[in-house]
Tab-separated table of C-alpha atoms in Angstrom:
chain	number	residue	atom	x	y	z
A	1	UNK	CA	0.032	0.022	0.022
A	2	UNK	CA	1.274	3.484	-0.934
A	3	UNK	CA	-0.211	6.297	1.067
A	4	UNK	CA	-0.161	8.502	-2.004
A	5	UNK	CA	-2.726	5.986	-3.659
A	6	UNK	CA	-4.973	6.122	-0.623
A	7	UNK	CA	-4.937	10.000	-0.585
A	8	UNK	CA	-5.686	9.955	-4.389
A	9	UNK	CA	-8.632	7.608	-4.000
A	10	UNK	CA	-10.279	9.599	-1.302
A	11	UNK	CA	-9.584	12.888	-3.094
A	12	UNK	CA	-11.887	11.646	-5.878
A	13	UNK	CA	-14.480	10.435	-3.443
A	14	UNK	CA	-13.750	6.696	-3.880
A	15	UNK	CA	-14.266	4.085	-1.110
A	16	UNK	CA	-11.195	2.836	0.677
A	17	UNK	CA	-10.953	-0.935	1.278
A	18	UNK	CA	-10.875	-2.516	4.718
A	19	UNK	CA	-7.233	-3.578	4.079
A	20	UNK	CA	-6.283	-0.055	3.076
A	21	UNK	CA	-7.764	1.413	6.203
A	22	UNK	CA	-6.287	-1.092	8.657
A	23	UNK	CA	-2.797	-0.952	7.002
A	24	UNK	CA	-2.944	2.875	7.065
A	25	UNK	CA	-3.850	3.101	10.750
A	26	UNK	CA	-1.109	0.436	11.601
A	27	UNK	CA	1.533	2.295	9.776
A	28	UNK	CA	0.565	5.784	11.096
A	29	UNK	CA	0.490	4.440	14.651
A	30	UNK	CA	3.992	3.068	14.196
A	31	UNK	CA	5.176	6.387	12.904
A	32	UNK	CA	5.688	5.014	9.322
A	33	UNK	CA	3.340	7.514	7.697
A	34	UNK	CA	4.269	11.177	8.107
A	35	UNK	CA	1.833	13.786	9.500
A	36	UNK	CA	1.735	15.719	6.261
A	37	UNK	CA	0.336	12.744	4.342
A	38	UNK	CA	-2.170	11.873	7.132
A	39	UNK	CA	-3.249	15.501	7.224
A	40	UNK	CA	-3.967	15.357	3.503
A	41	UNK	CA	-6.063	12.304	3.854
A	42	UNK	CA	-8.073	13.839	6.819
A	43	UNK	CA	-8.848	16.942	4.669
A	44	UNK	CA	-9.928	14.781	1.889
A	45	UNK	CA	-12.267	12.687	4.198
A	46	UNK	CA	-13.565	16.089	5.495
A	47	UNK	CA	-14.608	17.186	2.018
A	48	UNK	CA	-15.529	13.776	0.501
A	49	UNK	CA	-16.904	11.930	3.475
A	50	UNK	CA	-16.838	8.139	4.121
A	51	UNK	CA	-19.395	5.365	3.628
A	52	UNK	CA	-20.897	3.533	6.583
A	53	UNK	CA	-18.637	0.646	5.834
A	54	UNK	CA	-15.494	2.721	5.862
A	55	UNK	CA	-16.404	4.373	9.112
A	56	UNK	CA	-17.149	1.023	10.756
A	57	UNK	CA	-13.640	-0.153	9.549
A	58	UNK	CA	-11.878	2.953	10.564
A	59	UNK	CA	-13.319	2.729	14.048
A	60	UNK	CA	-12.340	-0.876	14.513
A	61	UNK	CA	-8.894	-0.292	13.227
A	62	UNK	CA	-8.415	2.517	15.722
A	63	UNK	CA	-10.013	0.378	18.500
A	64	UNK	CA	-7.506	-2.541	17.839
A	65	UNK	CA	-4.534	-0.208	17.581
A	66	UNK	CA	-3.776	-0.632	21.304
A	67	UNK	CA	-5.146	-2.373	24.416
A	68	UNK	CA	-8.731	-3.205	24.968
A	69	UNK	CA	-10.393	-3.562	28.471
A	70	UNK	CA	-11.933	-6.924	29.333
A	71	UNK	CA	-15.130	-6.414	31.338
A	72	UNK	CA	-16.496	-9.810	30.627
A	73	UNK	CA	-16.569	-10.529	34.405
A	74	UNK	CA	-19.786	-8.261	34.492
A	75	UNK	CA	-21.616	-10.032	31.728
A	76	UNK	CA	-23.777	-7.764	29.676
A	77	UNK	CA	-24.367	-5.253	32.552
A	78	UNK	CA	-21.540	-2.855	31.956
A	79	UNK	CA	-22.604	0.605	30.568
A	80	UNK	CA	-20.657	3.725	29.543
A	81	UNK	CA	-21.876	7.295	28.799
A	82	UNK	CA	-20.209	9.868	26.572
A	83	UNK	CA	-20.768	13.522	25.956
A	84	UNK	CA	-19.533	15.239	22.784
A	85	UNK	CA	-18.524	18.152	24.905
A	86	UNK	CA	-19.995	21.263	26.194
A	87	UNK	CA	-20.015	24.160	28.747
A	88	UNK	CA	-21.083	23.442	32.291
A	89	UNK	CA	-21.521	19.691	31.405
A	90	UNK	CA	-21.088	17.900	34.738
A	91	UNK	CA	-23.605	15.207	33.944
A	92	UNK	CA	-21.188	12.238	34.496
A	93	UNK	CA	-20.710	13.278	38.165
A	94	UNK	CA	-24.395	12.955	38.667
A	95	UNK	CA	-25.455	10.114	36.214
A	96	UNK	CA	-22.723	7.657	37.097
A	97	UNK	CA	-23.542	7.323	40.848
A	98	UNK	CA	-27.274	7.362	40.172
A	99	UNK	CA	-26.971	4.392	37.715
A	100	UNK	CA	-24.657	2.499	40.119
A	101	UNK	CA	-27.090	3.107	43.073
A	102	UNK	CA	-29.871	1.573	40.816
A	103	UNK	CA	-27.913	-1.618	40.329
A	104	UNK	CA	-26.169	-0.687	37.059
A	105	UNK	CA	-22.378	-1.291	36.308
A	106	UNK	CA	-20.741	2.002	35.171
A	107	UNK	CA	-17.229	1.533	33.676
A	108	UNK	CA	-16.181	4.875	32.048
A	109	UNK	CA	-13.053	6.542	30.592
A	110	UNK	CA	-13.238	10.275	30.375
A	111	UNK	CA	-11.132	13.100	28.984
A	112	UNK	CA	-9.644	16.366	30.114
A	113	UNK	CA	-10.912	19.713	29.022
A	114	UNK	CA	-9.420	21.711	26.098
A	115	UNK	CA	-10.373	25.208	25.239
A	116	UNK	CA	-13.931	26.287	26.314
A	117	UNK	CA	-15.140	22.733	26.953
A	118	UNK	CA	-14.682	21.154	30.453
A	119	UNK	CA	-13.299	17.649	31.215
A	120	UNK	CA	-14.658	15.199	33.723
A	121	UNK	CA	-11.143	14.156	34.719
A	122	UNK	CA	-10.302	17.736	35.656
A	123	UNK	CA	-13.528	18.037	37.750
A	124	UNK	CA	-12.820	14.832	39.731
A	125	UNK	CA	-9.284	15.840	40.397
A	126	UNK	CA	-10.743	18.791	42.465
A	127	UNK	CA	-11.059	16.124	45.171
A	128	UNK	CA	-7.637	15.847	46.992
A	129	UNK	CA	-6.174	12.343	46.291
A	130	UNK	CA	-8.548	11.299	43.669
A	131	UNK	CA	-6.855	8.886	41.301
A	132	UNK	CA	-7.766	9.145	37.552
A	133	UNK	CA	-4.930	6.872	36.333
A	134	UNK	CA	-5.592	3.292	37.101
A	135	UNK	CA	-4.193	0.154	35.410
A	136	UNK	CA	-6.704	-2.053	33.481
A	137	UNK	CA	-6.726	-4.453	36.516
A	138	UNK	CA	-7.241	-1.645	39.026
A	139	UNK	CA	-10.050	-0.242	36.810
A	140	UNK	CA	-11.845	-3.688	36.753
A	141	UNK	CA	-11.364	-4.185	40.434
A	142	UNK	CA	-12.784	-0.618	41.181
A	143	UNK	CA	-15.863	-1.510	39.121
A	144	UNK	CA	-16.208	-4.770	41.069
A	145	UNK	CA	-15.988	-3.027	44.532
A	146	UNK	CA	-18.256	-0.011	43.769
A	147	UNK	CA	-20.092	-0.803	40.497
A	148	UNK	CA	-18.558	2.376	39.346
A	149	UNK	CA	-15.232	3.701	38.100
A	150	UNK	CA	-14.341	6.820	35.942
A	151	UNK	CA	-10.674	7.154	34.847
A	152	UNK	CA	-8.696	9.108	32.265
A	153	UNK	CA	-7.849	7.467	28.977
A	154	UNK	CA	-4.885	5.157	29.033
A	155	UNK	CA	-2.092	5.969	26.638
A	156	UNK	CA	-2.330	2.406	25.400
A	157	UNK	CA	-6.103	2.637	24.667
A	158	UNK	CA	-6.822	3.457	21.005
A	159	UNK	CA	-3.337	5.234	20.447
A	160	UNK	CA	-4.166	5.761	16.845
A	161	UNK	CA	-7.051	8.002	17.822
A	162	UNK	CA	-4.926	9.962	20.210
A	163	UNK	CA	-2.475	10.684	17.270
A	164	UNK	CA	-5.181	11.419	14.840
A	165	UNK	CA	-7.113	13.727	17.190
A	166	UNK	CA	-3.878	15.852	17.947
A	167	UNK	CA	-3.460	16.130	14.141
A	168	UNK	CA	-7.047	16.942	13.386
A	169	UNK	CA	-7.001	19.612	16.202
A	170	UNK	CA	-4.380	21.696	14.374
A	171	UNK	CA	-5.474	21.005	10.680
A	172	UNK	CA	-9.200	22.238	10.966
A	173	UNK	CA	-10.633	18.711	10.483
A	174	UNK	CA	-12.215	18.186	13.903
A	175	UNK	CA	-15.737	18.827	12.873
A	176	UNK	CA	-16.043	15.957	10.377
A	177	UNK	CA	-18.754	13.425	11.168
A	178	UNK	CA	-16.860	10.397	9.969
A	179	UNK	CA	-13.852	11.452	11.965
A	180	UNK	CA	-15.774	12.548	15.044
A	181	UNK	CA	-17.887	9.369	15.194
A	182	UNK	CA	-15.000	6.935	14.730
A	183	UNK	CA	-12.867	8.866	17.169
A	184	UNK	CA	-15.403	8.666	19.931
A	185	UNK	CA	-16.583	5.129	19.207
A	186	UNK	CA	-13.101	3.637	18.981
A	187	UNK	CA	-12.492	4.691	22.539
A	188	UNK	CA	-15.917	3.527	23.773
A	189	UNK	CA	-15.438	0.121	22.111
A	190	UNK	CA	-11.945	-0.284	23.385
A	191	UNK	CA	-13.226	0.465	26.971
A	192	UNK	CA	-15.115	-2.799	26.849
A	193	UNK	CA	-18.636	-1.775	27.986
A	194	UNK	CA	-21.591	-3.657	26.524
A	195	UNK	CA	-24.008	-0.685	26.345
A	196	UNK	CA	-23.236	2.915	25.400
A	197	UNK	CA	-25.379	5.990	25.914
A	198	UNK	CA	-24.285	9.133	24.083
A	199	UNK	CA	-25.017	12.743	24.900
A	200	UNK	CA	-24.693	14.517	21.578
A	201	UNK	CA	-24.465	18.208	22.208
A	202	UNK	CA	-26.105	20.667	19.636
A	203	UNK	CA	-25.773	24.464	19.344
A	204	UNK	CA	-23.249	27.283	19.619
A	205	UNK	CA	-21.271	25.752	22.607
A	206	UNK	CA	-20.670	22.428	20.664
A	207	UNK	CA	-19.036	21.056	17.465
A	208	UNK	CA	-22.472	20.316	15.977
A	209	UNK	CA	-24.151	23.662	15.522
A	210	UNK	CA	-27.494	22.511	14.148
A	211	UNK	CA	-30.066	19.700	15.184
A	212	UNK	CA	-29.716	18.204	11.620
A	213	UNK	CA	-25.876	17.874	12.055
A	214	UNK	CA	-26.248	16.511	15.565
A	215	UNK	CA	-28.787	14.017	14.448
A	216	UNK	CA	-26.467	12.726	11.631
A	217	UNK	CA	-23.608	12.349	14.110
A	218	UNK	CA	-25.859	10.585	16.581
A	219	UNK	CA	-27.253	8.174	14.023
A	220	UNK	CA	-23.785	7.378	12.786
A	221	UNK	CA	-22.436	6.551	16.196
A	222	UNK	CA	-25.575	4.464	17.128
A	223	UNK	CA	-24.994	2.452	13.922
A	224	UNK	CA	-21.268	1.992	14.780
A	225	UNK	CA	-22.206	0.635	18.193
A	226	UNK	CA	-24.807	-1.732	16.860
A	227	UNK	CA	-22.492	-3.025	14.091
A	228	UNK	CA	-19.968	-3.922	16.838
A	229	UNK	CA	-22.528	-5.647	19.024
A	230	UNK	CA	-23.123	-2.913	21.534
A	231	UNK	CA	-26.487	-1.658	22.687
A	232	UNK	CA	-26.302	2.032	21.862
A	233	UNK	CA	-28.592	5.048	22.186
A	234	UNK	CA	-28.050	8.730	21.790
A	235	UNK	CA	-29.633	11.803	23.229
A	236	UNK	CA	-29.459	15.046	21.408
A	237	UNK	CA	-29.285	17.917	23.951
A	238	UNK	CA	-29.170	21.653	23.739
A	239	UNK	CA	-25.839	23.434	24.041
A	240	UNK	CA	-26.784	26.957	22.917
A	241	UNK	CA	-26.565	27.720	26.548
A	242	UNK	CA	-24.509	26.296	29.419
A	243	UNK	CA	-25.915	23.402	31.315
A	244	UNK	CA	-26.773	24.417	34.907
A	245	UNK	CA	-25.411	27.575	36.380
A	246	UNK	CA	-21.731	26.577	37.213
A	247	UNK	CA	-18.895	26.675	34.790
A	248	UNK	CA	-15.552	25.757	36.187
A	249	UNK	CA	-14.100	22.504	37.843
A	250	UNK	CA	-14.758	22.750	41.608
A	251	UNK	CA	-17.825	24.949	41.032
A	252	UNK	CA	-19.360	22.269	38.780
A	253	UNK	CA	-18.563	19.549	41.361
A	254	UNK	CA	-20.438	21.601	43.983
A	255	UNK	CA	-23.506	21.942	41.657
A	256	UNK	CA	-23.425	18.185	40.863
A	257	UNK	CA	-23.437	17.492	44.627
A	258	UNK	CA	-26.381	19.869	44.999
A	259	UNK	CA	-28.394	17.884	42.369
A	260	UNK	CA	-27.477	14.493	44.073
A	261	UNK	CA	-28.844	16.020	47.357
A	262	UNK	CA	-32.195	16.788	45.759
A	263	UNK	CA	-31.587	20.397	44.670
A	264	UNK	CA	-29.817	21.987	41.721
A	265	UNK	CA	-30.853	23.621	38.454
A	266	UNK	CA	-33.857	22.056	36.680
A	267	UNK	CA	-32.298	21.835	33.245
A	268	UNK	CA	-29.270	20.004	34.563
A	269	UNK	CA	-31.496	17.640	36.500
A	270	UNK	CA	-33.750	16.906	33.459
A	271	UNK	CA	-30.889	15.996	31.275
A	272	UNK	CA	-29.236	13.803	33.927
A	273	UNK	CA	-32.457	11.894	34.624
A	274	UNK	CA	-33.025	11.155	30.854
A	275	UNK	CA	-29.414	9.885	30.473
A	276	UNK	CA	-29.427	7.834	33.696
A	277	UNK	CA	-32.765	6.247	32.898
A	278	UNK	CA	-31.517	4.981	29.506
A	279	UNK	CA	-28.312	3.678	31.151
A	280	UNK	CA	-30.343	1.867	33.893
A	281	UNK	CA	-32.641	0.460	31.247
A	282	UNK	CA	-29.610	-1.054	29.333
A	283	UNK	CA	-27.512	-2.173	32.264
A	284	UNK	CA	-30.341	-3.740	34.327
A	285	UNK	CA	-32.365	-4.922	31.266
A	286	UNK	CA	-35.565	-3.524	32.570
A	287	UNK	CA	-38.458	-1.552	30.923
A	288	UNK	CA	-37.994	2.135	30.550
A	289	UNK	CA	-40.789	2.996	33.020
A	290	UNK	CA	-39.220	0.890	35.788
A	291	UNK	CA	-35.800	2.397	35.047
A	292	UNK	CA	-37.217	5.896	35.387
A	293	UNK	CA	-38.796	4.906	38.687
A	294	UNK	CA	-35.517	3.507	40.037
A	295	UNK	CA	-33.618	6.579	38.930
A	296	UNK	CA	-36.029	8.888	40.791
A	297	UNK	CA	-35.945	6.777	43.893
A	298	UNK	CA	-32.090	6.704	43.904
A	299	UNK	CA	-32.102	10.505	43.802
A	300	UNK	CA	-34.847	11.140	46.365
A	301	UNK	CA	-33.785	8.517	48.859
A	302	UNK	CA	-30.209	9.724	48.985
A	303	UNK	CA	-28.836	6.431	47.611
A	304	UNK	CA	-27.172	8.202	44.656
A	305	UNK	CA	-25.324	10.721	46.958
A	306	UNK	CA	-24.055	7.848	49.109
A	307	UNK	CA	-22.874	6.041	46.050
A	308	UNK	CA	-21.107	9.258	44.962
A	309	UNK	CA	-19.219	9.461	48.273
A	310	UNK	CA	-18.245	5.804	48.079
A	311	UNK	CA	-16.964	6.254	44.605
A	312	UNK	CA	-14.753	9.191	45.518
A	313	UNK	CA	-13.412	7.371	48.545
A	314	UNK	CA	-12.761	4.110	46.658
A	315	UNK	CA	-10.704	5.986	43.997
A	316	UNK	CA	-8.548	7.648	46.694
A	317	UNK	CA	-10.404	10.955	47.031
A	318	UNK	CA	-11.460	12.680	50.258
A	319	UNK	CA	-15.259	12.302	50.480
A	320	UNK	CA	-15.443	14.926	53.303
A	321	UNK	CA	-15.415	17.397	50.492
A	322	UNK	CA	-18.609	15.860	49.133
A	323	UNK	CA	-20.277	16.189	52.553
A	324	UNK	CA	-18.978	19.690	53.195
A	325	UNK	CA	-18.405	21.563	49.890
A	326	UNK	CA	-17.027	24.642	51.757
A	327	UNK	CA	-13.831	22.653	52.003
A	328	UNK	CA	-13.104	23.345	48.372
A	329	UNK	CA	-12.610	26.919	49.241
A	330	UNK	CA	-13.242	29.956	47.071
A	331	UNK	CA	-11.000	31.765	44.585
A	332	UNK	CA	-9.109	34.712	45.873
A	333	UNK	CA	-11.094	37.233	43.882
A	334	UNK	CA	-14.762	37.568	42.684
A	335	UNK	CA	-16.626	40.077	40.644
A	336	UNK	CA	-20.350	40.503	39.899
A	337	UNK	CA	-21.791	41.523	36.536
A	338	UNK	CA	-24.991	43.546	37.006
A	339	UNK	CA	-27.838	44.023	34.585
A	340	UNK	CA	-28.134	47.706	33.295
A	341	UNK	CA	-31.838	47.233	32.197
A	342	UNK	CA	-35.060	45.510	32.963
A	343	UNK	CA	-36.146	42.737	30.577
A	344	UNK	CA	-35.575	39.061	29.817
A	345	UNK	CA	-32.606	37.045	28.719
A	346	UNK	CA	-33.374	36.051	25.116
A	347	UNK	CA	-30.249	33.951	24.316
A	348	UNK	CA	-26.911	33.064	25.688
A	349	UNK	CA	-23.846	31.930	23.653
A	350	UNK	CA	-22.474	28.985	25.538
A	351	UNK	CA	-19.091	29.105	23.750
A	352	UNK	CA	-18.465	32.734	24.857
A	353	UNK	CA	-19.343	31.776	28.351
A	354	UNK	CA	-16.948	28.850	28.316
A	355	UNK	CA	-14.249	31.119	26.899
A	356	UNK	CA	-14.854	33.567	29.660
A	357	UNK	CA	-14.295	30.731	32.293
A	358	UNK	CA	-11.197	29.769	30.443
A	359	UNK	CA	-9.880	33.309	30.546
A	360	UNK	CA	-10.422	33.248	34.313
A	361	UNK	CA	-8.215	30.045	34.567
A	362	UNK	CA	-10.845	27.319	34.446
A	363	UNK	CA	-9.880	25.950	31.064
A	364	UNK	CA	-6.817	25.078	28.809
A	365	UNK	CA	-5.566	27.127	25.945
A	366	UNK	CA	-3.144	24.136	25.256
A	367	UNK	CA	-3.092	20.634	26.585
A	368	UNK	CA	-0.166	21.622	28.866
A	369	UNK	CA	-2.010	24.623	30.441
A	370	UNK	CA	-2.500	24.430	34.217
A	371	UNK	CA	-6.141	24.656	35.424
A	372	UNK	CA	-7.212	26.581	38.549
A	373	UNK	CA	-9.954	24.306	40.005
A	374	UNK	CA	-11.617	27.279	41.908
A	375	UNK	CA	-11.813	29.546	38.866
A	376	UNK	CA	-14.917	29.914	36.740
A	377	UNK	CA	-18.381	31.562	36.407
A	378	UNK	CA	-21.722	31.156	38.067
A	379	UNK	CA	-24.318	32.205	35.538
A	380	UNK	CA	-27.250	33.361	37.673
A	381	UNK	CA	-29.614	34.352	34.786
A	382	UNK	CA	-30.160	32.282	31.754
A	383	UNK	CA	-32.537	32.411	28.623
A	384	UNK	CA	-36.227	33.136	29.569
A	385	UNK	CA	-35.267	34.450	32.957
A	386	UNK	CA	-36.579	37.871	33.954
A	387	UNK	CA	-33.958	40.473	34.995
A	388	UNK	CA	-34.227	43.775	36.758
A	389	UNK	CA	-31.765	46.655	36.607
A	390	UNK	CA	-29.026	45.942	39.177
A	391	UNK	CA	-29.605	42.170	39.333
A	392	UNK	CA	-26.523	39.990	39.379
A	393	UNK	CA	-26.376	38.232	36.057
A	394	UNK	CA	-23.095	36.276	36.664
A	395	UNK	CA	-20.423	36.017	39.282
A	396	UNK	CA	-16.802	35.539	38.317
A	397	UNK	CA	-14.076	33.821	40.240
A	398	UNK	CA	-10.273	33.838	39.713
A	399	UNK	CA	-6.918	33.896	41.223
A	400	UNK	CA	-5.798	36.389	38.528
A	401	UNK	CA	-7.540	39.797	39.074
A	402	UNK	CA	-6.367	41.126	35.855
A	403	UNK	CA	-8.571	38.645	33.880
A	404	UNK	CA	-11.818	40.198	35.110
A	405	UNK	CA	-12.142	42.762	32.290
A	406	UNK	CA	-11.684	40.387	29.389
A	407	UNK	CA	-14.069	37.743	31.019
A	408	UNK	CA	-16.741	40.388	31.658
A	409	UNK	CA	-16.631	41.575	28.062
A	410	UNK	CA	-17.002	37.948	26.829
A	411	UNK	CA	-20.021	37.368	29.070
A	412	UNK	CA	-21.784	40.607	28.200
A	413	UNK	CA	-21.303	39.914	24.395
A	414	UNK	CA	-22.722	36.462	25.024
A	415	UNK	CA	-26.097	37.671	26.296
A	416	UNK	CA	-28.973	39.001	24.273
A	417	UNK	CA	-31.972	40.693	25.855
A	418	UNK	CA	-35.608	41.282	24.991
A	419	UNK	CA	-38.556	43.220	26.387
A	420	UNK	CA	-41.017	40.341	26.191
A	421	UNK	CA	-40.921	37.010	27.901
A	422	UNK	CA	-39.448	34.372	25.515
A	423	UNK	CA	-40.270	30.649	25.422
A	424	UNK	CA	-37.941	28.391	27.454
A	425	UNK	CA	-35.282	26.730	25.402
A	426	UNK	CA	-35.649	23.118	24.275
A	427	UNK	CA	-33.510	20.968	26.392
A	428	UNK	CA	-33.744	17.603	24.580
A	429	UNK	CA	-34.203	17.582	20.841
A	430	UNK	CA	-34.468	13.775	20.179
A	431	UNK	CA	-33.587	10.414	21.465
A	432	UNK	CA	-32.227	7.948	19.004
A	433	UNK	CA	-32.234	4.220	19.982
């Protein structure tokens, strides 16, 4: 196989063979294909697309490029959940302990945040001592003890995807449905779970800007899962606005704990209950109405919060922080943004809010950037909310006082006002099973 010939075929929109795809991934992972040739192929795929069969083969080739996790000890009960990335998305912190408290088996690998999107691993590391790096044996043992483990991606898990993602990130080829879907699903399949629930974000704060594009991505990933024998569903959720009120690592952990104790923002709770119910249905093999009843009971009874504390403790974290969130402390500086008018919030650009949190120190400009766990934004007013002149719209937290002006400008530019009460935004666009 010559890489030149593969690029030439895809440039003309022709279908690559299974052998070509597997050989290409094998050679690129072994550093035998240069980045400039792979970049050329990624751009050809961006413009010409791939057939379903090509996407399935690319996913499988990346999945098999490194280690895979063996969760066969748990039969068909293991379930994973993945979000395509958003602002204020702390759903894993809520959904995972709910599902485990309902009798499900949650084995999940999560990522770190980059840019305006937050990462579950960064949030969990707000707990002193919490271990996000476990060996495959430690991972399986943690699942066995607690019915729940969430760790960072191993360097040996789907290494081809890790190389390709880094390349796509700097060559403007991230937002390609064949490349996004194969990237996500190669890691999910390598992680070994038998069922997968996908939270596909849609809107200004996500890669998929329109419901039509989000649906196409969701359907592609569900097909990949089914083709590889995994029970898979996708929930298309709104990311035009941040999820919940908190944006920033420790701030989001505190909001997740609030939900697990029966409170919290209604939009965050609604999305979490929907995802958790699907996961319980799959993991426990029960009808959807029974799954919903179990999920509600786990939240109301406090079982989900106790499972959360157990999970933090079992992975080396200090669960005293879960029981008393004041232990997380506050950032050295805070600043309020006040409304200069009466009216209603019409819209809120989630990406700009995420960038404001990043400016304050809550996100990464590069993968090597250091995150401040206490930095971030509490967005107190959201679309459809009424505001009065002088109301606090948002509160900013940082250790770097000189970031306030830039972050304030980003948040003000993200908000649009109206004089009449608008309709509440749609939270869940569609569920694809």
